[in-house]
């Protein structure tokens, strides 16, 4: 029984991390309609920025990390994705270009900080541990779940109640029409990339506090985010959240009787089942 | 000199991989991120058969190719329903799954320990051992695969593949069951990858799952994008460049661990620049 | 061979693009389909050619009736078509665009075959007919818009089917190309083929069509001989109201 509780707790923690990755991915996908494979490396950048500012207090290094991820996302859009879009490049071209960005940035980080893993400074003097119905979790885990909730609700509010959000929705529906009604789509896309990448940065930093940071952490995080986004319904905010938690639960309960090494196999098995039987995801975006 | 043969052998093996994937990606326009999986299946199948059954290299390679094509048929039945981004993602998923099996089915694959002591091919009583001999041995296979690919791409079948790439829906309306063509080319490419896998295992004499990760599939994709999509010669040139690049970086004075990262950075930047300024690659006949 | 639709339906997000449409295309003549933009003309042939699944009703071809048509079966029903928004195989040569239409549909046969002399002759014949023989080695993407439209017509000729659906074949063509294509259409009719022509140019409709069907909002508005139908009050209103 305790075991079931622990697996449930683990599923919720994993689901929260995947939520953070899916939120940003869905946001940029919704606006641009291409699979941005460089999204994962934004998490890595944020983690390493916090590491770089280790000597600074956390209230400086953490915002710096999130800002760095957002800034890199913004610059990538301005310098690479936006010129390609203007040239009406196919989605495949954008996907391959983002793959190049991913490869280059990941190796750049490894070059600067070595390919070994690193630890972030302690966020709590001694990490408090909690017990609930026989399962245990740490304060960092609590922070992960809270951050996912705050980011999801915040993004929801941003999209629903601000002019910025309404513009994004308009662009997601039809970029051409939005241009005609006077939305500066170029500037907007840059902002979308900033926000999306910054949320991925939050995920990277939290993973770093929970475990370690390592240059190759981006790809697995991205893939889980994409799987969550697809099984939830691409481009839908709450669909992505739902997908993230479904993925977290299936992954963690799937390895109940077998070794944990099979986790990735289970995750992609789930993706392929969805692609075959319900390619539009759980929540179809109308 | 020995080292040069080592590099040319590796180039030839990657050229075989690139030629196979180019059929799927360059000619048919399907971004398959599963090529390393079939490379791995060929390598594992022939290594295991040679070690545990004492099988001759050629028989083991043949069975490895058949197994790889069989697995490709099953995976392809699912994959052929997709196109575009979804094809890429689903195929990547299959690469992860095959990698997971190599890593975790320890009774068969020895898991992360890998398989050491893989035998060398024998021609009659003669064992192909030296780097020079192995290079010519590999080159022989490369030539066969190259000619085979040329035959395929110049056939009516090859023309149909291009039609699928250009407009699958239109082609269907003209009476093509495109799924069968997508499936067939995927299976053929998987067979070619398995040939490269057998050659690789027997050459290095050791394999482990890490060689067949998703990143390896991405490397092969980069090779053909650089050399040129839908051009068999471009695939060979791209593969050669990718094997020689780290050597060039080492000659330029970078220590090996830095050279490895530098290589990745160069790959990444090249991909970005190509997409921005030359989406058909250096010698390609197809723009993504 | 006749082509009929019975209560045919197709909707997108609640909009009825084709709304309980029952029409009959008579064999061996040129039938014009006209109507304002968005009246469902292109959707109609997209449904007939399997591009979009049928949402309701049936299609009857000859003596057989169907409530679903798979794309690859379309030529088996003796139907072929052109596309309004040109869909030639851009990064292939003009010659290959035709050879792909003429070659074997079987994987195994096509693997063993290169273009046969018969296929090459036929491709040459068609290319000369549409006036693209000189361009045979250019990539289709290098052709002008009108030339690509001609290539679309060439593919229909190469398919050699009884029922031929042309979706605005004249749009974007120079006068001499228009003349060439209308000659081709008349020629097909003389060979006993059934032709459906979606067209906006009333002059061409009068010249070419034996019968016209007017659609509005997915429904049948009028049908009959061109001169009579084009003079009908509701038809004129439908166009002016656009």
PDB file of C-alpha atoms in Angstrom, chain C:
ATOM      1  CA  UNK C   1     -20.435   6.079 -67.887  1.00  0.00           C
ATOM      2  CA  UNK C   2     -22.627   8.314 -65.757  1.00  0.00           C
ATOM      3  CA  UNK C   3     -21.772   9.893 -62.429  1.00  0.00           C
ATOM      4  CA  UNK C   4     -24.496  10.683 -59.920  1.00  0.00           C
ATOM      5  CA  UNK C   5     -24.620  12.014 -56.419  1.00  0.00           C
ATOM      6  CA  UNK C   6     -27.546  11.267 -54.119  1.00  0.00           C
ATOM      7  CA  UNK C   7     -28.107  13.525 -51.126  1.00  0.00           C
ATOM      8  CA  UNK C   8     -24.348  13.996 -50.931  1.00  0.00           C
ATOM      9  CA  UNK C   9     -23.138  15.811 -47.806  1.00  0.00           C
ATOM     10  CA  UNK C  10     -19.859  17.254 -46.687  1.00  0.00           C
ATOM     11  CA  UNK C  11     -19.387  19.659 -43.805  1.00  0.00           C
ATOM     12  CA  UNK C  12     -16.403  21.371 -42.237  1.00  0.00           C
ATOM     13  CA  UNK C  13     -16.801  22.595 -38.654  1.00  0.00           C
ATOM     14  CA  UNK C  14     -20.563  22.778 -39.046  1.00  0.00           C
ATOM     15  CA  UNK C  15     -20.489  24.567 -42.413  1.00  0.00           C
ATOM     16  CA  UNK C  16     -22.255  22.594 -45.117  1.00  0.00           C
ATOM     17  CA  UNK C  17     -19.877  22.787 -48.058  1.00  0.00           C
ATOM     18  CA  UNK C  18     -21.949  20.247 -49.957  1.00  0.00           C
ATOM     19  CA  UNK C  19     -25.533  20.111 -48.722  1.00  0.00           C
ATOM     20  CA  UNK C  20     -27.750  17.189 -49.720  1.00  0.00           C
ATOM     21  CA  UNK C  21     -26.702  17.523 -53.322  1.00  0.00           C
ATOM     22  CA  UNK C  22     -28.248  15.236 -55.932  1.00  0.00           C
ATOM     23  CA  UNK C  23     -26.945  15.770 -59.443  1.00  0.00           C
ATOM     24  CA  UNK C  24     -26.284  13.697 -62.508  1.00  0.00           C
ATOM     25  CA  UNK C  25     -23.310  14.092 -64.816  1.00  0.00           C
ATOM     26  CA  UNK C  26     -24.243  12.798 -68.245  1.00  0.00           C
ATOM     27  CA  UNK C  27     -21.785  10.597 -70.090  1.00  0.00           C
ATOM     28  CA  UNK C  28     -19.991  11.778 -73.210  1.00  0.00           C
ATOM     29  CA  UNK C  29     -20.615  15.493 -72.790  1.00  0.00           C
ATOM     30  CA  UNK C  30     -19.000  18.481 -71.102  1.00  0.00           C
ATOM     31  CA  UNK C  31     -20.822  19.501 -67.955  1.00  0.00           C
ATOM     32  CA  UNK C  32     -19.949  22.877 -66.472  1.00  0.00           C
ATOM     33  CA  UNK C  33     -20.227  23.399 -62.753  1.00  0.00           C
ATOM     34  CA  UNK C  34     -20.483  26.996 -61.705  1.00  0.00           C
ATOM     35  CA  UNK C  35     -21.383  29.034 -58.714  1.00  0.00           C
ATOM     36  CA  UNK C  36     -19.967  31.815 -56.586  1.00  0.00           C
ATOM     37  CA  UNK C  37     -16.786  31.279 -54.597  1.00  0.00           C
ATOM     38  CA  UNK C  38     -17.393  29.008 -51.634  1.00  0.00           C
ATOM     39  CA  UNK C  39     -20.446  27.403 -53.224  1.00  0.00           C
ATOM     40  CA  UNK C  40     -18.888  23.936 -52.826  1.00  0.00           C
ATOM     41  CA  UNK C  41     -17.747  23.161 -56.380  1.00  0.00           C
ATOM     42  CA  UNK C  42     -14.203  22.148 -55.476  1.00  0.00           C
ATOM     43  CA  UNK C  43     -15.388  20.347 -52.350  1.00  0.00           C
ATOM     44  CA  UNK C  44     -17.704  18.326 -54.580  1.00  0.00           C
ATOM     45  CA  UNK C  45     -14.870  16.992 -56.718  1.00  0.00           C
ATOM     46  CA  UNK C  46     -12.659  16.570 -53.692  1.00  0.00           C
ATOM     47  CA  UNK C  47     -15.313  14.291 -52.245  1.00  0.00           C
ATOM     48  CA  UNK C  48     -15.775  12.423 -55.521  1.00  0.00           C
ATOM     49  CA  UNK C  49     -12.003  11.864 -55.765  1.00  0.00           C
ATOM     50  CA  UNK C  50     -11.644  10.660 -52.191  1.00  0.00           C
ATOM     51  CA  UNK C  51      -9.672  13.666 -50.917  1.00  0.00           C
ATOM     52  CA  UNK C  52     -12.360  14.258 -48.297  1.00  0.00           C
ATOM     53  CA  UNK C  53     -14.453  11.423 -46.862  1.00  0.00           C
ATOM     54  CA  UNK C  54     -18.183  11.491 -47.596  1.00  0.00           C
ATOM     55  CA  UNK C  55     -20.259  12.683 -44.621  1.00  0.00           C
ATOM     56  CA  UNK C  56     -23.603  11.510 -45.945  1.00  0.00           C
ATOM     57  CA  UNK C  57     -25.401  10.339 -49.043  1.00  0.00           C
ATOM     58  CA  UNK C  58     -23.957   8.355 -51.910  1.00  0.00           C
ATOM     59  CA  UNK C  59     -22.090   8.540 -55.168  1.00  0.00           C
ATOM     60  CA  UNK C  60     -23.169   6.330 -58.064  1.00  0.00           C
ATOM     61  CA  UNK C  61     -20.742   5.520 -60.850  1.00  0.00           C
ATOM     62  CA  UNK C  62     -22.242   3.513 -63.681  1.00  0.00           C
ATOM     63  CA  UNK C  63     -24.385   0.893 -61.952  1.00  0.00           C
ATOM     64  CA  UNK C  64     -22.461   0.848 -58.666  1.00  0.00           C
ATOM     65  CA  UNK C  65     -23.237   2.961 -55.580  1.00  0.00           C
ATOM     66  CA  UNK C  66     -20.751   3.980 -52.896  1.00  0.00           C
ATOM     67  CA  UNK C  67     -20.911   5.715 -49.555  1.00  0.00           C
ATOM     68  CA  UNK C  68     -17.144   5.908 -49.283  1.00  0.00           C
ATOM     69  CA  UNK C  69     -14.358   6.160 -51.829  1.00  0.00           C
ATOM     70  CA  UNK C  70     -10.704   5.518 -51.103  1.00  0.00           C
ATOM     71  CA  UNK C  71      -8.267   7.774 -52.944  1.00  0.00           C
ATOM     72  CA  UNK C  72      -6.257   5.032 -54.580  1.00  0.00           C
ATOM     73  CA  UNK C  73      -9.459   3.434 -55.914  1.00  0.00           C
ATOM     74  CA  UNK C  74     -10.473   6.574 -57.815  1.00  0.00           C
ATOM     75  CA  UNK C  75      -8.848   5.471 -61.120  1.00  0.00           C
ATOM     76  CA  UNK C  76     -10.528   2.058 -60.731  1.00  0.00           C
ATOM     77  CA  UNK C  77     -13.839   3.910 -60.992  1.00  0.00           C
ATOM     78  CA  UNK C  78     -12.520   5.382 -64.232  1.00  0.00           C
ATOM     79  CA  UNK C  79     -12.179   8.852 -62.701  1.00  0.00           C
ATOM     80  CA  UNK C  80      -9.283  11.292 -62.753  1.00  0.00           C
ATOM     81  CA  UNK C  81      -8.904  15.007 -62.111  1.00  0.00           C
ATOM     82  CA  UNK C  82      -6.858  18.204 -62.045  1.00  0.00           C
ATOM     83  CA  UNK C  83      -6.367  20.344 -58.956  1.00  0.00           C
ATOM     84  CA  UNK C  84      -7.478  23.946 -58.631  1.00  0.00           C
ATOM     85  CA  UNK C  85      -4.458  24.908 -56.538  1.00  0.00           C
ATOM     86  CA  UNK C  86      -1.858  23.289 -58.779  1.00  0.00           C
ATOM     87  CA  UNK C  87      -0.485  20.091 -57.287  1.00  0.00           C
ATOM     88  CA  UNK C  88       2.167  18.972 -59.756  1.00  0.00           C
ATOM     89  CA  UNK C  89       5.234  17.186 -58.376  1.00  0.00           C
ATOM     90  CA  UNK C  90       7.347  20.329 -58.037  1.00  0.00           C
ATOM     91  CA  UNK C  91      10.835  18.949 -57.523  1.00  0.00           C
ATOM     92  CA  UNK C  92      10.598  16.430 -60.345  1.00  0.00           C
ATOM     93  CA  UNK C  93      11.134  16.963 -64.046  1.00  0.00           C
ATOM     94  CA  UNK C  94       8.161  17.520 -66.341  1.00  0.00           C
ATOM     95  CA  UNK C  95       8.917  14.145 -67.923  1.00  0.00           C
ATOM     96  CA  UNK C  96       8.969  12.391 -64.549  1.00  0.00           C
ATOM     97  CA  UNK C  97       5.684  14.055 -63.655  1.00  0.00           C
ATOM     98  CA  UNK C  98       4.114  12.138 -66.517  1.00  0.00           C
ATOM     99  CA  UNK C  99       6.106   8.921 -66.188  1.00  0.00           C
ATOM    100  CA  UNK C 100       4.984   8.564 -62.586  1.00  0.00           C
ATOM    101  CA  UNK C 101       1.413   8.614 -63.894  1.00  0.00           C
ATOM    102  CA  UNK C 102       2.212   5.987 -66.506  1.00  0.00           C
ATOM    103  CA  UNK C 103       4.259   3.515 -64.462  1.00  0.00           C
ATOM    104  CA  UNK C 104       3.229   0.414 -62.572  1.00  0.00           C
ATOM    105  CA  UNK C 105       1.286   0.746 -59.328  1.00  0.00           C
ATOM    106  CA  UNK C 106       2.843  -2.437 -57.957  1.00  0.00           C
ATOM    107  CA  UNK C 107       5.904  -2.144 -55.711  1.00  0.00           C
ATOM    108  CA  UNK C 108       7.595  -5.249 -57.075  1.00  0.00           C
ATOM    109  CA  UNK C 109       7.015  -4.488 -60.755  1.00  0.00           C
ATOM    110  CA  UNK C 110       8.085  -0.886 -60.405  1.00  0.00           C
ATOM    111  CA  UNK C 111      11.293  -1.947 -58.648  1.00  0.00           C
ATOM    112  CA  UNK C 112      12.261  -4.026 -61.675  1.00  0.00           C
ATOM    113  CA  UNK C 113      11.235  -1.449 -64.259  1.00  0.00           C
ATOM    114  CA  UNK C 114      12.600   1.751 -65.620  1.00  0.00           C
ATOM    115  CA  UNK C 115      10.486   3.728 -68.065  1.00  0.00           C
ATOM    116  CA  UNK C 116       9.443   1.370 -70.874  1.00  0.00           C
ATOM    117  CA  UNK C 117       9.582   2.559 -74.515  1.00  0.00           C
ATOM    118  CA  UNK C 118       5.798   2.465 -74.557  1.00  0.00           C
ATOM    119  CA  UNK C 119       5.576   4.756 -71.545  1.00  0.00           C
ATOM    120  CA  UNK C 120       8.155   7.126 -73.019  1.00  0.00           C
ATOM    121  CA  UNK C 121       6.247   7.328 -76.293  1.00  0.00           C
ATOM    122  CA  UNK C 122       3.013   7.992 -74.494  1.00  0.00           C
ATOM    123  CA  UNK C 123       4.626  10.694 -72.335  1.00  0.00           C
ATOM    124  CA  UNK C 124       6.040  12.344 -75.435  1.00  0.00           C
ATOM    125  CA  UNK C 125       2.672  12.261 -77.142  1.00  0.00           C
ATOM    126  CA  UNK C 126       0.941  13.860 -74.157  1.00  0.00           C
ATOM    127  CA  UNK C 127       3.640  16.492 -73.641  1.00  0.00           C
ATOM    128  CA  UNK C 128       3.426  17.525 -77.264  1.00  0.00           C
ATOM    129  CA  UNK C 129      -0.350  17.778 -76.968  1.00  0.00           C
ATOM    130  CA  UNK C 130      -0.146  20.144 -73.988  1.00  0.00           C
ATOM    131  CA  UNK C 131       2.822  21.998 -75.458  1.00  0.00           C
ATOM    132  CA  UNK C 132       5.407  21.123 -72.800  1.00  0.00           C
ATOM    133  CA  UNK C 133       7.666  18.817 -74.811  1.00  0.00           C
ATOM    134  CA  UNK C 134      10.409  21.453 -74.975  1.00  0.00           C
ATOM    135  CA  UNK C 135      10.253  21.726 -71.196  1.00  0.00           C
ATOM    136  CA  UNK C 136      10.466  17.995 -70.533  1.00  0.00           C
ATOM    137  CA  UNK C 137      13.758  18.171 -68.625  1.00  0.00           C
ATOM    138  CA  UNK C 138      12.925  21.214 -66.504  1.00  0.00           C
ATOM    139  CA  UNK C 139      11.805  20.833 -62.933  1.00  0.00           C
ATOM    140  CA  UNK C 140       8.087  21.435 -62.606  1.00  0.00           C
ATOM    141  CA  UNK C 141       8.871  24.111 -60.005  1.00  0.00           C
ATOM    142  CA  UNK C 142      10.594  26.117 -62.757  1.00  0.00           C
ATOM    143  CA  UNK C 143       7.456  26.262 -64.896  1.00  0.00           C
ATOM    144  CA  UNK C 144       5.164  29.267 -64.994  1.00  0.00           C
ATOM    145  CA  UNK C 145       1.782  28.979 -63.325  1.00  0.00           C
ATOM    146  CA  UNK C 146       0.007  28.459 -66.634  1.00  0.00           C
ATOM    147  CA  UNK C 147       2.523  25.816 -67.677  1.00  0.00           C
ATOM    148  CA  UNK C 148       1.956  23.958 -64.456  1.00  0.00           C
ATOM    149  CA  UNK C 149      -1.760  24.038 -65.188  1.00  0.00           C
ATOM    150  CA  UNK C 150      -0.945  22.528 -68.577  1.00  0.00           C
ATOM    151  CA  UNK C 151       1.043  19.803 -66.842  1.00  0.00           C
ATOM    152  CA  UNK C 152      -2.022  19.053 -64.705  1.00  0.00           C
ATOM    153  CA  UNK C 153      -4.022  18.631 -67.897  1.00  0.00           C
ATOM    154  CA  UNK C 154      -1.234  16.416 -69.242  1.00  0.00           C
ATOM    155  CA  UNK C 155      -1.531  14.120 -66.255  1.00  0.00           C
ATOM    156  CA  UNK C 156      -5.245  13.724 -66.904  1.00  0.00           C
ATOM    157  CA  UNK C 157      -4.545  12.802 -70.536  1.00  0.00           C
ATOM    158  CA  UNK C 158      -1.925  10.301 -69.410  1.00  0.00           C
ATOM    159  CA  UNK C 159      -4.377   8.694 -66.987  1.00  0.00           C
ATOM    160  CA  UNK C 160      -6.759   8.106 -69.910  1.00  0.00           C
ATOM    161  CA  UNK C 161      -9.941   7.635 -67.858  1.00  0.00           C
ATOM    162  CA  UNK C 162     -13.590   7.880 -68.873  1.00  0.00           C
ATOM    163  CA  UNK C 163     -14.583  10.554 -66.374  1.00  0.00           C
ATOM    164  CA  UNK C 164     -12.347  13.615 -66.243  1.00  0.00           C
ATOM    165  CA  UNK C 165     -12.792  16.324 -63.625  1.00  0.00           C
ATOM    166  CA  UNK C 166     -11.176  19.689 -64.446  1.00  0.00           C
ATOM    167  CA  UNK C 167     -11.054  22.204 -61.584  1.00  0.00           C
ATOM    168  CA  UNK C 168     -10.588  25.672 -63.123  1.00  0.00           C
ATOM    169  CA  UNK C 169      -8.020  24.505 -65.687  1.00  0.00           C
ATOM    170  CA  UNK C 170      -7.948  27.878 -67.442  1.00  0.00           C
ATOM    171  CA  UNK C 171      -7.190  30.058 -64.423  1.00  0.00           C
ATOM    172  CA  UNK C 172      -3.945  31.966 -64.893  1.00  0.00           C
ATOM    173  CA  UNK C 173      -3.428  30.851 -68.498  1.00  0.00           C
ATOM    174  CA  UNK C 174      -2.445  32.986 -71.463  1.00  0.00           C
ATOM    175  CA  UNK C 175      -4.958  33.134 -74.362  1.00  0.00           C
ATOM    176  CA  UNK C 176      -3.043  30.667 -76.541  1.00  0.00           C
ATOM    177  CA  UNK C 177      -2.903  28.183 -73.632  1.00  0.00           C
ATOM    178  CA  UNK C 178      -6.644  28.605 -73.116  1.00  0.00           C
ATOM    179  CA  UNK C 179      -7.166  27.829 -76.771  1.00  0.00           C
ATOM    180  CA  UNK C 180      -4.994  24.745 -76.526  1.00  0.00           C
ATOM    181  CA  UNK C 181      -6.780  23.393 -73.459  1.00  0.00           C
ATOM    182  CA  UNK C 182     -10.267  24.043 -74.805  1.00  0.00           C
ATOM    183  CA  UNK C 183      -9.193  22.169 -77.929  1.00  0.00           C
ATOM    184  CA  UNK C 184      -8.067  19.293 -75.730  1.00  0.00           C
ATOM    185  CA  UNK C 185     -11.401  19.261 -73.896  1.00  0.00           C
ATOM    186  CA  UNK C 186     -13.372  19.210 -77.142  1.00  0.00           C
ATOM    187  CA  UNK C 187     -11.128  16.462 -78.411  1.00  0.00           C
ATOM    188  CA  UNK C 188     -11.737  14.381 -75.286  1.00  0.00           C
ATOM    189  CA  UNK C 189     -15.470  14.817 -75.793  1.00  0.00           C
ATOM    190  CA  UNK C 190     -15.195  13.594 -79.371  1.00  0.00           C
ATOM    191  CA  UNK C 191     -13.456  10.494 -78.017  1.00  0.00           C
ATOM    192  CA  UNK C 192     -16.564   9.840 -75.909  1.00  0.00           C
ATOM    193  CA  UNK C 193     -15.148  10.927 -72.550  1.00  0.00           C
ATOM    194  CA  UNK C 194     -17.234  12.427 -69.773  1.00  0.00           C
ATOM    195  CA  UNK C 195     -15.978  15.838 -68.707  1.00  0.00           C
ATOM    196  CA  UNK C 196     -16.752  17.975 -65.689  1.00  0.00           C
ATOM    197  CA  UNK C 197     -15.510  21.547 -65.874  1.00  0.00           C
ATOM    198  CA  UNK C 198     -15.470  23.999 -62.997  1.00  0.00           C
ATOM    199  CA  UNK C 199     -15.142  27.433 -64.541  1.00  0.00           C
ATOM    200  CA  UNK C 200     -15.941  31.075 -63.830  1.00  0.00           C
ATOM    201  CA  UNK C 201     -15.548  32.469 -67.332  1.00  0.00           C
ATOM    202  CA  UNK C 202     -19.056  32.580 -68.839  1.00  0.00           C
ATOM    203  CA  UNK C 203     -17.691  32.932 -72.336  1.00  0.00           C
ATOM    204  CA  UNK C 204     -15.844  29.628 -72.006  1.00  0.00           C
ATOM    205  CA  UNK C 205     -18.855  27.972 -70.388  1.00  0.00           C
ATOM    206  CA  UNK C 206     -21.029  28.952 -73.348  1.00  0.00           C
ATOM    207  CA  UNK C 207     -18.413  27.794 -75.835  1.00  0.00           C
ATOM    208  CA  UNK C 208     -17.603  24.439 -74.267  1.00  0.00           C
ATOM    209  CA  UNK C 209     -20.395  23.144 -72.118  1.00  0.00           C
ATOM    210  CA  UNK C 210     -23.371  21.096 -73.233  1.00  0.00           C
ATOM    211  CA  UNK C 211     -24.979  21.271 -69.846  1.00  0.00           C
ATOM    212  CA  UNK C 212     -24.404  23.355 -66.718  1.00  0.00           C
ATOM    213  CA  UNK C 213     -25.051  22.832 -63.049  1.00  0.00           C
ATOM    214  CA  UNK C 214     -25.117  25.905 -60.799  1.00  0.00           C
ATOM    215  CA  UNK C 215     -24.321  25.476 -57.132  1.00  0.00           C
ATOM    216  CA  UNK C 216     -24.927  27.914 -54.309  1.00  0.00           C
ATOM    217  CA  UNK C 217     -24.087  27.298 -50.646  1.00  0.00           C
ATOM    218  CA  UNK C 218     -23.559  23.601 -51.324  1.00  0.00           C
ATOM    219  CA  UNK C 219     -26.976  23.174 -52.907  1.00  0.00           C
ATOM    220  CA  UNK C 220     -28.180  22.793 -56.466  1.00  0.00           C
ATOM    221  CA  UNK C 221     -29.457  26.156 -57.691  1.00  0.00           C
ATOM    222  CA  UNK C 222     -30.180  25.458 -61.333  1.00  0.00           C
ATOM    223  CA  UNK C 223     -29.304  23.104 -64.159  1.00  0.00           C
ATOM    224  CA  UNK C 224     -29.891  22.785 -67.874  1.00  0.00           C
ATOM    225  CA  UNK C 225     -28.560  24.141 -71.143  1.00  0.00           C
ATOM    226  CA  UNK C 226     -26.042  26.953 -70.698  1.00  0.00           C
ATOM    227  CA  UNK C 227     -27.946  29.705 -72.491  1.00  0.00           C
ATOM    228  CA  UNK C 228     -31.155  29.073 -70.577  1.00  0.00           C
ATOM    229  CA  UNK C 229     -29.557  28.620 -67.178  1.00  0.00           C
ATOM    230  CA  UNK C 230     -27.304  31.662 -67.468  1.00  0.00           C
ATOM    231  CA  UNK C 231     -30.349  33.806 -68.238  1.00  0.00           C
ATOM    232  CA  UNK C 232     -32.215  32.601 -65.153  1.00  0.00           C
ATOM    233  CA  UNK C 233     -32.919  35.299 -62.596  1.00  0.00           C
ATOM    234  CA  UNK C 234     -31.814  33.359 -59.496  1.00  0.00           C
ATOM    235  CA  UNK C 235     -28.502  32.447 -61.142  1.00  0.00           C
ATOM    236  CA  UNK C 236     -27.714  36.053 -61.964  1.00  0.00           C
ATOM    237  CA  UNK C 237     -28.656  37.078 -58.439  1.00  0.00           C
ATOM    238  CA  UNK C 238     -26.421  34.424 -56.912  1.00  0.00           C
ATOM    239  CA  UNK C 239     -23.474  35.834 -58.830  1.00  0.00           C
ATOM    240  CA  UNK C 240     -24.283  39.478 -58.257  1.00  0.00           C
ATOM    241  CA  UNK C 241     -24.920  38.869 -54.575  1.00  0.00           C
ATOM    242  CA  UNK C 242     -21.383  37.664 -54.160  1.00  0.00           C
TER     243      UNK C 242
END
